[in-house]
């Protein structure tokens, strides 16, 4: 059936198009009107008559009605030509409500073909009431909305057309809203609520009214919608404390966690806007948060730290209550906490000024210190009494200022009896219970030079053995001083006794700091049995104090004259070195570093003695130069070197000695020859001494100038022994030739030829004496005088 209808529609469409193009006058257009919702069978009109046709003329030609709708809303009676309603027509279904509704039909007559067009207007009736999509509408409005705010509502829908459509809205009576209607894009009417009075949720939180939609029909139709306006809370209320100022008294030292007070604030808002959080004001947070703890939800303030009245007696701070709204609002209150004092602080002793060291000769009544005592408590808890320990030469004197005392001496002091005082100060307050404290100060007594040095013995008696080594210590004295520091530093000095016949002090030296006495000469018991001198001990105080003691020295004899064989030698007396270290670091070894002729000399490894390895030949150079290296035994050895120069003269000594021997053989029976031999030996010895002293003086002068240029301490070729400097750079030996100059013009060679072994023995003794004794100007003068006498006797 559908396919058949579809084919018929195509045929009709094609035929209609053809007729419209070529036979414009082949049809005519009719117009009818009918109300919607008319019952089926309702007569619209006689379309055959209205087209001006006769039923007889169209009988047998074929007659049909074509409608654009798929439904057969209209029908034509073929016998009468009447057009009637076949089905109920609903205008709201068939047409748009905004335009007039027309139903177009075509009447086709065949043989010959004729097409007639008719237009039927469907008239609207008020058969529909306005309809709201929701029967109830809830509108949420913030209470902060300003007056004049507009809130659009969903409008009602009325499918009717024209006067039957929606005409107006009506709002039930209320005090805060009025109704306005605006035209939509489709010319529909949209209701709008307009706020005409400010809202306050805290006064009215809910509004209910009715919106009515009314059409223009007769009778009019309407629809209602219940509107509920919910006032949304805005955080427009500040939290309010029940008190502006909270005041409380709190004892110090109260336990941790103790409740101080509870704050209370309220907020008229609701929800999160009503929830309150408490906090300390930022300006005082650091000052109180260590002592007090604030519960942010309950507002309780409890003790968190140590409450100390002495640190602070009164606390004032602000606490802020803040709601939790999106834009928080807050208010503040003042909290005043007064701290009640308890006697929890012992007196504090402070030594404001103290002379910790005083002279032992201070006068009684001298102030040596100021004592200040404080108590951080208040009232009677801060009243203090102070006392000193007993049996001390000090007292506490009160001052014009409370709790300020001066420490004074009350008797004479003696450092040698007590050199330090421990003074204990006891301070006690008048609180209940009472608290006390003590402090010990130390006062040292400074020494005054009020004690003389005192020798350990008085007098001193010493015994020494003859043939002592020059420069060595022979005795020691010691004195003590009861004072200290500089006042107890004792220095020693030698002084000759007034009644002594032979002065010995020039031949002695004393170490000023240790009291060690040294001798510059060798004592001979055959010449001197004893001697006496005075030692003075002097301290370093100002003024200096001193004492003296008599020292008697007895010289003991020893067997110092053994028989020896004398033969000519070259002296080997290189000055031994010394090392200020100890142990292996002071163990020295000598070696021959350089020499003009290495085959001529050798040096003792540990003694430092220089010896000849062979006889000195005529072909050897006269001046032999050697460099002696001395090295210690330290892990990092240090060394020093010395240059030794040996000068050799012609070998005439042996000839002279042979002449002396021959002379002795031929003349040994003459007793007076021995006497003259002694005189010759003395003369030769004197000349040898003069020669050696001249060389030493010359060498010392040159060395002295070198010392001035080289700055003594930088030259390693010098060593200090008993306060004297000995040069160790060059030693000249001139023992190969001895010349006797005198009135008789005899040579030493003659004496050696005459007296032989006696001459060798005398010469050896003389050289030993020169090596072991210090020859000064006095001794030199004495020897010269004796030599003159000997030469005068020889000339006779």
PDB file of C-alpha atoms in Angstrom, residues 531-776:
ATOM      1  CA  UNK A 531     142.873  29.804 100.272  1.00  0.00           C
ATOM      2  CA  UNK A 532     139.764  31.711 101.440  1.00  0.00           C
ATOM      3  CA  UNK A 533     137.303  34.020  99.704  1.00  0.00           C
ATOM      4  CA  UNK A 534     133.795  35.434 100.215  1.00  0.00           C
ATOM      5  CA  UNK A 535     130.627  34.727  98.205  1.00  0.00           C
ATOM      6  CA  UNK A 536     127.880  37.339  98.241  1.00  0.00           C
ATOM      7  CA  UNK A 537     124.264  36.260  97.513  1.00  0.00           C
ATOM      8  CA  UNK A 538     121.990  39.054  96.366  1.00  0.00           C
ATOM      9  CA  UNK A 539     118.305  38.865  95.457  1.00  0.00           C
ATOM     10  CA  UNK A 540     116.630  40.773  92.591  1.00  0.00           C
ATOM     11  CA  UNK A 541     114.105  42.674  94.644  1.00  0.00           C
ATOM     12  CA  UNK A 542     113.792  46.437  94.897  1.00  0.00           C
ATOM     13  CA  UNK A 543     115.485  47.379  97.090  1.00  0.00           C
ATOM     14  CA  UNK A 544     117.837  44.406  96.846  1.00  0.00           C
ATOM     15  CA  UNK A 545     118.792  42.406  99.935  1.00  0.00           C
ATOM     16  CA  UNK A 546     121.964  40.366 100.309  1.00  0.00           C
ATOM     17  CA  UNK A 547     124.077  38.158 102.572  1.00  0.00           C
ATOM     18  CA  UNK A 548     127.599  36.742 102.401  1.00  0.00           C
ATOM     19  CA  UNK A 549     129.432  33.580 103.403  1.00  0.00           C
ATOM     20  CA  UNK A 550     133.111  32.689 103.855  1.00  0.00           C
ATOM     21  CA  UNK A 551     134.421  29.841 101.698  1.00  0.00           C
ATOM     22  CA  UNK A 552     137.624  28.009 102.666  1.00  0.00           C
ATOM     23  CA  UNK A 553     139.235  25.667 100.127  1.00  0.00           C
ATOM     24  CA  UNK A 554     141.880  23.094 101.067  1.00  0.00           C
ATOM     25  CA  UNK A 555     144.062  21.637  98.265  1.00  0.00           C
ATOM     26  CA  UNK A 556     144.815  17.936  98.545  1.00  0.00           C
ATOM     27  CA  UNK A 557     148.063  16.518  97.239  1.00  0.00           C
ATOM     28  CA  UNK A 558     148.335  13.691  94.660  1.00  0.00           C
ATOM     29  CA  UNK A 559     151.179  11.775  93.029  1.00  0.00           C
ATOM     30  CA  UNK A 560     151.611  14.018  89.970  1.00  0.00           C
ATOM     31  CA  UNK A 561     155.309  13.554  89.141  1.00  0.00           C
ATOM     32  CA  UNK A 562     155.786  10.089  87.526  1.00  0.00           C
ATOM     33  CA  UNK A 563     158.938   9.328  85.508  1.00  0.00           C
ATOM     34  CA  UNK A 564     158.348   9.728  81.676  1.00  0.00           C
ATOM     35  CA  UNK A 565     160.338   9.441  78.478  1.00  0.00           C
ATOM     36  CA  UNK A 566     160.578  12.651  76.521  1.00  0.00           C
ATOM     37  CA  UNK A 567     161.037  12.611  72.756  1.00  0.00           C
ATOM     38  CA  UNK A 568     160.409  15.261  70.172  1.00  0.00           C
ATOM     39  CA  UNK A 569     156.825  15.275  68.845  1.00  0.00           C
ATOM     40  CA  UNK A 570     154.573  17.491  66.882  1.00  0.00           C
ATOM     41  CA  UNK A 571     151.735  18.665  69.159  1.00  0.00           C
ATOM     42  CA  UNK A 572     148.337  17.229  68.303  1.00  0.00           C
ATOM     43  CA  UNK A 573     145.919  19.533  70.139  1.00  0.00           C
ATOM     44  CA  UNK A 574     143.067  20.230  67.819  1.00  0.00           C
ATOM     45  CA  UNK A 575     140.353  21.656  70.081  1.00  0.00           C
ATOM     46  CA  UNK A 576     137.665  19.059  70.605  1.00  0.00           C
ATOM     47  CA  UNK A 577     134.142  20.106  69.659  1.00  0.00           C
ATOM     48  CA  UNK A 578     131.152  19.814  71.891  1.00  0.00           C
ATOM     49  CA  UNK A 579     127.411  19.396  71.264  1.00  0.00           C
ATOM     50  CA  UNK A 580     124.685  20.973  73.410  1.00  0.00           C
ATOM     51  CA  UNK A 581     122.498  17.907  72.868  1.00  0.00           C
ATOM     52  CA  UNK A 582     122.441  14.819  75.060  1.00  0.00           C
ATOM     53  CA  UNK A 583     122.647  11.090  74.464  1.00  0.00           C
ATOM     54  CA  UNK A 584     123.373   9.969  70.914  1.00  0.00           C
ATOM     55  CA  UNK A 585     122.758  13.474  69.669  1.00  0.00           C
ATOM     56  CA  UNK A 586     125.804  14.583  71.628  1.00  0.00           C
ATOM     57  CA  UNK A 587     127.995  11.661  70.593  1.00  0.00           C
ATOM     58  CA  UNK A 588     130.516  13.250  68.224  1.00  0.00           C
ATOM     59  CA  UNK A 589     132.735  11.752  65.586  1.00  0.00           C
ATOM     60  CA  UNK A 590     135.661  13.441  63.804  1.00  0.00           C
ATOM     61  CA  UNK A 591     136.853  12.871  60.266  1.00  0.00           C
ATOM     62  CA  UNK A 592     139.438  14.386  57.969  1.00  0.00           C
ATOM     63  CA  UNK A 593     137.375  15.971  55.218  1.00  0.00           C
ATOM     64  CA  UNK A 594     140.139  17.696  53.226  1.00  0.00           C
ATOM     65  CA  UNK A 595     143.947  17.893  53.533  1.00  0.00           C
ATOM     66  CA  UNK A 596     146.863  19.173  51.552  1.00  0.00           C
ATOM     67  CA  UNK A 597     148.408  15.720  51.909  1.00  0.00           C
ATOM     68  CA  UNK A 598     146.064  12.944  53.035  1.00  0.00           C
ATOM     69  CA  UNK A 599     149.007  10.585  53.594  1.00  0.00           C
ATOM     70  CA  UNK A 600     150.604  12.812  56.222  1.00  0.00           C
ATOM     71  CA  UNK A 601     147.984  13.259  58.987  1.00  0.00           C
ATOM     72  CA  UNK A 602     145.113  11.347  60.565  1.00  0.00           C
ATOM     73  CA  UNK A 603     142.452  12.402  63.085  1.00  0.00           C
ATOM     74  CA  UNK A 604     141.067  10.368  65.988  1.00  0.00           C
ATOM     75  CA  UNK A 605     137.431   9.452  65.308  1.00  0.00           C
ATOM     76  CA  UNK A 606     136.211  10.102  68.869  1.00  0.00           C
ATOM     77  CA  UNK A 607     139.103  12.089  70.436  1.00  0.00           C
ATOM     78  CA  UNK A 608     139.737  14.606  67.681  1.00  0.00           C
ATOM     79  CA  UNK A 609     143.518  14.192  68.059  1.00  0.00           C
ATOM     80  CA  UNK A 610     145.575  14.924  64.961  1.00  0.00           C
ATOM     81  CA  UNK A 611     148.541  12.591  64.417  1.00  0.00           C
ATOM     82  CA  UNK A 612     151.187  12.218  61.741  1.00  0.00           C
ATOM     83  CA  UNK A 613     151.107   9.026  59.731  1.00  0.00           C
ATOM     84  CA  UNK A 614     154.760   9.355  58.678  1.00  0.00           C
ATOM     85  CA  UNK A 615     157.780  11.561  59.106  1.00  0.00           C
ATOM     86  CA  UNK A 616     157.679  15.009  57.554  1.00  0.00           C
ATOM     87  CA  UNK A 617     159.989  14.933  54.532  1.00  0.00           C
ATOM     88  CA  UNK A 618     161.927  17.792  52.964  1.00  0.00           C
ATOM     89  CA  UNK A 619     159.718  17.436  49.869  1.00  0.00           C
ATOM     90  CA  UNK A 620     156.522  18.095  51.846  1.00  0.00           C
ATOM     91  CA  UNK A 621     155.114  21.589  51.702  1.00  0.00           C
ATOM     92  CA  UNK A 622     155.761  23.697  54.776  1.00  0.00           C
ATOM     93  CA  UNK A 623     152.141  24.740  55.264  1.00  0.00           C
ATOM     94  CA  UNK A 624     149.693  21.858  55.618  1.00  0.00           C
ATOM     95  CA  UNK A 625     145.986  22.739  55.579  1.00  0.00           C
ATOM     96  CA  UNK A 626     143.336  20.339  56.913  1.00  0.00           C
ATOM     97  CA  UNK A 627     139.549  20.571  57.142  1.00  0.00           C
ATOM     98  CA  UNK A 628     138.191  18.614  60.133  1.00  0.00           C
ATOM     99  CA  UNK A 629     134.491  17.644  60.012  1.00  0.00           C
ATOM    100  CA  UNK A 630     132.675  16.874  63.249  1.00  0.00           C
ATOM    101  CA  UNK A 631     129.223  15.242  63.086  1.00  0.00           C
ATOM    102  CA  UNK A 632     126.730  14.254  65.792  1.00  0.00           C
ATOM    103  CA  UNK A 633     124.795  10.960  65.897  1.00  0.00           C
ATOM    104  CA  UNK A 634     121.254  12.325  65.655  1.00  0.00           C
ATOM    105  CA  UNK A 635     118.651  10.806  63.317  1.00  0.00           C
ATOM    106  CA  UNK A 636     119.093  13.910  61.182  1.00  0.00           C
ATOM    107  CA  UNK A 637     122.778  14.593  61.813  1.00  0.00           C
ATOM    108  CA  UNK A 638     124.182  18.099  62.032  1.00  0.00           C
ATOM    109  CA  UNK A 639     127.841  18.883  61.399  1.00  0.00           C
ATOM    110  CA  UNK A 640     130.401  21.630  61.627  1.00  0.00           C
ATOM    111  CA  UNK A 641     133.882  21.985  60.220  1.00  0.00           C
ATOM    112  CA  UNK A 642     137.132  23.602  61.325  1.00  0.00           C
ATOM    113  CA  UNK A 643     140.269  24.410  59.382  1.00  0.00           C
ATOM    114  CA  UNK A 644     143.637  23.496  60.905  1.00  0.00           C
ATOM    115  CA  UNK A 645     146.865  24.905  59.423  1.00  0.00           C
ATOM    116  CA  UNK A 646     150.166  23.278  60.438  1.00  0.00           C
ATOM    117  CA  UNK A 647     153.419  25.129  59.559  1.00  0.00           C
ATOM    118  CA  UNK A 648     156.699  23.104  59.610  1.00  0.00           C
ATOM    119  CA  UNK A 649     160.201  24.714  59.896  1.00  0.00           C
ATOM    120  CA  UNK A 650     163.673  23.271  59.271  1.00  0.00           C
ATOM    121  CA  UNK A 651     164.572  20.116  61.144  1.00  0.00           C
ATOM    122  CA  UNK A 652     167.257  21.406  63.509  1.00  0.00           C
ATOM    123  CA  UNK A 653     165.799  20.185  66.754  1.00  0.00           C
ATOM    124  CA  UNK A 654     167.284  16.706  66.522  1.00  0.00           C
ATOM    125  CA  UNK A 655     170.730  18.143  65.921  1.00  0.00           C
ATOM    126  CA  UNK A 656     170.335  20.465  68.863  1.00  0.00           C
ATOM    127  CA  UNK A 657     169.262  17.630  71.102  1.00  0.00           C
ATOM    128  CA  UNK A 658     172.204  15.494  70.020  1.00  0.00           C
ATOM    129  CA  UNK A 659     174.555  18.351  70.887  1.00  0.00           C
ATOM    130  CA  UNK A 660     172.946  18.593  74.284  1.00  0.00           C
ATOM    131  CA  UNK A 661     173.363  14.834  74.784  1.00  0.00           C
ATOM    132  CA  UNK A 662     177.002  14.919  73.785  1.00  0.00           C
ATOM    133  CA  UNK A 663     177.610  17.870  76.049  1.00  0.00           C
ATOM    134  CA  UNK A 664     176.035  15.945  78.909  1.00  0.00           C
ATOM    135  CA  UNK A 665     178.257  12.886  78.318  1.00  0.00           C
ATOM    136  CA  UNK A 666     181.437  14.889  78.357  1.00  0.00           C
ATOM    137  CA  UNK A 667     180.520  17.196  81.214  1.00  0.00           C
ATOM    138  CA  UNK A 668     178.316  15.018  83.491  1.00  0.00           C
ATOM    139  CA  UNK A 669     180.916  15.032  86.182  1.00  0.00           C
ATOM    140  CA  UNK A 670     180.831  18.783  86.566  1.00  0.00           C
ATOM    141  CA  UNK A 671     178.140  19.541  89.119  1.00  0.00           C
ATOM    142  CA  UNK A 672     177.608  23.134  88.082  1.00  0.00           C
ATOM    143  CA  UNK A 673     176.536  22.091  84.561  1.00  0.00           C
ATOM    144  CA  UNK A 674     173.203  20.877  85.904  1.00  0.00           C
ATOM    145  CA  UNK A 675     172.547  24.252  87.406  1.00  0.00           C
ATOM    146  CA  UNK A 676     173.244  25.977  84.108  1.00  0.00           C
ATOM    147  CA  UNK A 677     171.114  23.433  82.311  1.00  0.00           C
ATOM    148  CA  UNK A 678     168.132  24.392  84.420  1.00  0.00           C
ATOM    149  CA  UNK A 679     168.742  28.050  83.642  1.00  0.00           C
ATOM    150  CA  UNK A 680     168.932  27.283  79.904  1.00  0.00           C
ATOM    151  CA  UNK A 681     165.773  25.225  80.038  1.00  0.00           C
ATOM    152  CA  UNK A 682     163.949  28.035  81.792  1.00  0.00           C
ATOM    153  CA  UNK A 683     165.184  30.545  79.251  1.00  0.00           C
ATOM    154  CA  UNK A 684     164.177  28.376  76.345  1.00  0.00           C
ATOM    155  CA  UNK A 685     160.797  27.757  77.930  1.00  0.00           C
ATOM    156  CA  UNK A 686     160.284  31.476  78.404  1.00  0.00           C
ATOM    157  CA  UNK A 687     161.150  32.198  74.775  1.00  0.00           C
ATOM    158  CA  UNK A 688     158.786  29.450  73.684  1.00  0.00           C
ATOM    159  CA  UNK A 689     156.022  30.981  75.796  1.00  0.00           C
ATOM    160  CA  UNK A 690     156.675  34.428  74.346  1.00  0.00           C
ATOM    161  CA  UNK A 691     156.552  32.983  70.827  1.00  0.00           C
ATOM    162  CA  UNK A 692     153.311  31.106  71.465  1.00  0.00           C
ATOM    163  CA  UNK A 693     151.694  34.097  73.179  1.00  0.00           C
ATOM    164  CA  UNK A 694     152.665  36.330  70.292  1.00  0.00           C
ATOM    165  CA  UNK A 695     151.076  33.927  67.832  1.00  0.00           C
ATOM    166  CA  UNK A 696     147.965  33.607  70.032  1.00  0.00           C
ATOM    167  CA  UNK A 697     147.632  37.374  70.449  1.00  0.00           C
ATOM    168  CA  UNK A 698     148.044  37.908  66.733  1.00  0.00           C
ATOM    169  CA  UNK A 699     145.568  35.180  65.955  1.00  0.00           C
ATOM    170  CA  UNK A 700     143.067  36.444  68.569  1.00  0.00           C
ATOM    171  CA  UNK A 701     143.244  39.974  67.181  1.00  0.00           C
ATOM    172  CA  UNK A 702     142.556  38.714  63.691  1.00  0.00           C
ATOM    173  CA  UNK A 703     139.813  36.455  65.006  1.00  0.00           C
ATOM    174  CA  UNK A 704     138.311  39.351  66.941  1.00  0.00           C
ATOM    175  CA  UNK A 705     138.003  41.398  63.789  1.00  0.00           C
ATOM    176  CA  UNK A 706     136.531  38.420  61.969  1.00  0.00           C
ATOM    177  CA  UNK A 707     134.009  37.986  64.784  1.00  0.00           C
ATOM    178  CA  UNK A 708     132.908  41.583  64.416  1.00  0.00           C
ATOM    179  CA  UNK A 709     132.261  40.962  60.731  1.00  0.00           C
ATOM    180  CA  UNK A 710     130.715  37.499  61.022  1.00  0.00           C
ATOM    181  CA  UNK A 711     128.592  38.205  64.120  1.00  0.00           C
ATOM    182  CA  UNK A 712     129.926  35.723  66.620  1.00  0.00           C
ATOM    183  CA  UNK A 713     126.810  33.533  66.825  1.00  0.00           C
ATOM    184  CA  UNK A 714     126.840  32.683  63.143  1.00  0.00           C
ATOM    185  CA  UNK A 715     130.437  31.252  63.191  1.00  0.00           C
ATOM    186  CA  UNK A 716     130.505  27.537  64.044  1.00  0.00           C
ATOM    187  CA  UNK A 717     134.287  27.591  64.577  1.00  0.00           C
ATOM    188  CA  UNK A 718     133.907  29.082  68.069  1.00  0.00           C
ATOM    189  CA  UNK A 719     132.957  27.367  71.291  1.00  0.00           C
ATOM    190  CA  UNK A 720     132.202  29.008  74.646  1.00  0.00           C
ATOM    191  CA  UNK A 721     133.885  27.463  77.669  1.00  0.00           C
ATOM    192  CA  UNK A 722     133.487  28.993  81.172  1.00  0.00           C
ATOM    193  CA  UNK A 723     132.812  32.442  79.755  1.00  0.00           C
ATOM    194  CA  UNK A 724     135.936  32.565  77.480  1.00  0.00           C
ATOM    195  CA  UNK A 725     136.133  32.184  73.690  1.00  0.00           C
ATOM    196  CA  UNK A 726     138.738  29.870  72.152  1.00  0.00           C
ATOM    197  CA  UNK A 727     139.360  30.058  68.414  1.00  0.00           C
ATOM    198  CA  UNK A 728     139.721  26.717  66.699  1.00  0.00           C
ATOM    199  CA  UNK A 729     140.453  27.704  63.140  1.00  0.00           C
ATOM    200  CA  UNK A 730     144.237  27.750  62.870  1.00  0.00           C
ATOM    201  CA  UNK A 731     147.010  26.262  64.959  1.00  0.00           C
ATOM    202  CA  UNK A 732     150.619  26.997  63.978  1.00  0.00           C
ATOM    203  CA  UNK A 733     153.306  24.655  65.237  1.00  0.00           C
ATOM    204  CA  UNK A 734     156.873  25.817  65.358  1.00  0.00           C
ATOM    205  CA  UNK A 735     158.472  23.179  67.479  1.00  0.00           C
ATOM    206  CA  UNK A 736     161.043  22.082  64.906  1.00  0.00           C
ATOM    207  CA  UNK A 737     163.285  24.990  65.794  1.00  0.00           C
ATOM    208  CA  UNK A 738     163.882  26.561  69.223  1.00  0.00           C
ATOM    209  CA  UNK A 739     166.247  29.552  69.349  1.00  0.00           C
ATOM    210  CA  UNK A 740     167.597  30.885  72.644  1.00  0.00           C
ATOM    211  CA  UNK A 741     168.334  34.596  72.550  1.00  0.00           C
ATOM    212  CA  UNK A 742     170.357  35.858  75.485  1.00  0.00           C
ATOM    213  CA  UNK A 743     173.582  37.639  76.461  1.00  0.00           C
ATOM    214  CA  UNK A 744     175.726  34.532  76.047  1.00  0.00           C
ATOM    215  CA  UNK A 745     174.298  33.951  72.565  1.00  0.00           C
ATOM    216  CA  UNK A 746     174.126  30.161  73.171  1.00  0.00           C
ATOM    217  CA  UNK A 747     171.618  28.328  70.969  1.00  0.00           C
ATOM    218  CA  UNK A 748     169.114  25.749  72.070  1.00  0.00           C
ATOM    219  CA  UNK A 749     170.850  23.241  69.889  1.00  0.00           C
ATOM    220  CA  UNK A 750     173.975  23.584  72.035  1.00  0.00           C
ATOM    221  CA  UNK A 751     171.949  22.910  75.141  1.00  0.00           C
ATOM    222  CA  UNK A 752     170.273  19.857  73.563  1.00  0.00           C
ATOM    223  CA  UNK A 753     173.659  18.499  72.503  1.00  0.00           C
ATOM    224  CA  UNK A 754     175.014  19.064  75.998  1.00  0.00           C
ATOM    225  CA  UNK A 755     172.138  17.850  78.213  1.00  0.00           C
ATOM    226  CA  UNK A 756     170.120  15.431  75.994  1.00  0.00           C
ATOM    227  CA  UNK A 757     167.327  13.636  77.880  1.00  0.00           C
ATOM    228  CA  UNK A 758     167.200  16.232  80.660  1.00  0.00           C
ATOM    229  CA  UNK A 759     166.379  18.870  78.109  1.00  0.00           C
ATOM    230  CA  UNK A 760     163.593  16.753  76.602  1.00  0.00           C
ATOM    231  CA  UNK A 761     162.032  16.180  80.040  1.00  0.00           C
ATOM    232  CA  UNK A 762     162.150  19.902  80.927  1.00  0.00           C
ATOM    233  CA  UNK A 763     160.691  20.938  77.591  1.00  0.00           C
ATOM    234  CA  UNK A 764     157.839  18.415  77.903  1.00  0.00           C
ATOM    235  CA  UNK A 765     156.926  19.692  81.366  1.00  0.00           C
ATOM    236  CA  UNK A 766     156.905  23.266  80.093  1.00  0.00           C
ATOM    237  CA  UNK A 767     154.633  22.495  77.141  1.00  0.00           C
ATOM    238  CA  UNK A 768     152.260  20.626  79.445  1.00  0.00           C
ATOM    239  CA  UNK A 769     152.140  23.659  81.731  1.00  0.00           C
ATOM    240  CA  UNK A 770     151.367  25.971  78.807  1.00  0.00           C
ATOM    241  CA  UNK A 771     148.546  23.717  77.551  1.00  0.00           C
ATOM    242  CA  UNK A 772     146.933  23.350  80.984  1.00  0.00           C
ATOM    243  CA  UNK A 773     147.192  26.919  82.260  1.00  0.00           C
ATOM    244  CA  UNK A 774     145.807  30.254  81.301  1.00  0.00           C
ATOM    245  CA  UNK A 775     148.631  32.743  80.908  1.00  0.00           C
ATOM    246  CA  UNK A 776     147.549  36.267  81.684  1.00  0.00           C
TER     247      UNK A 776
END
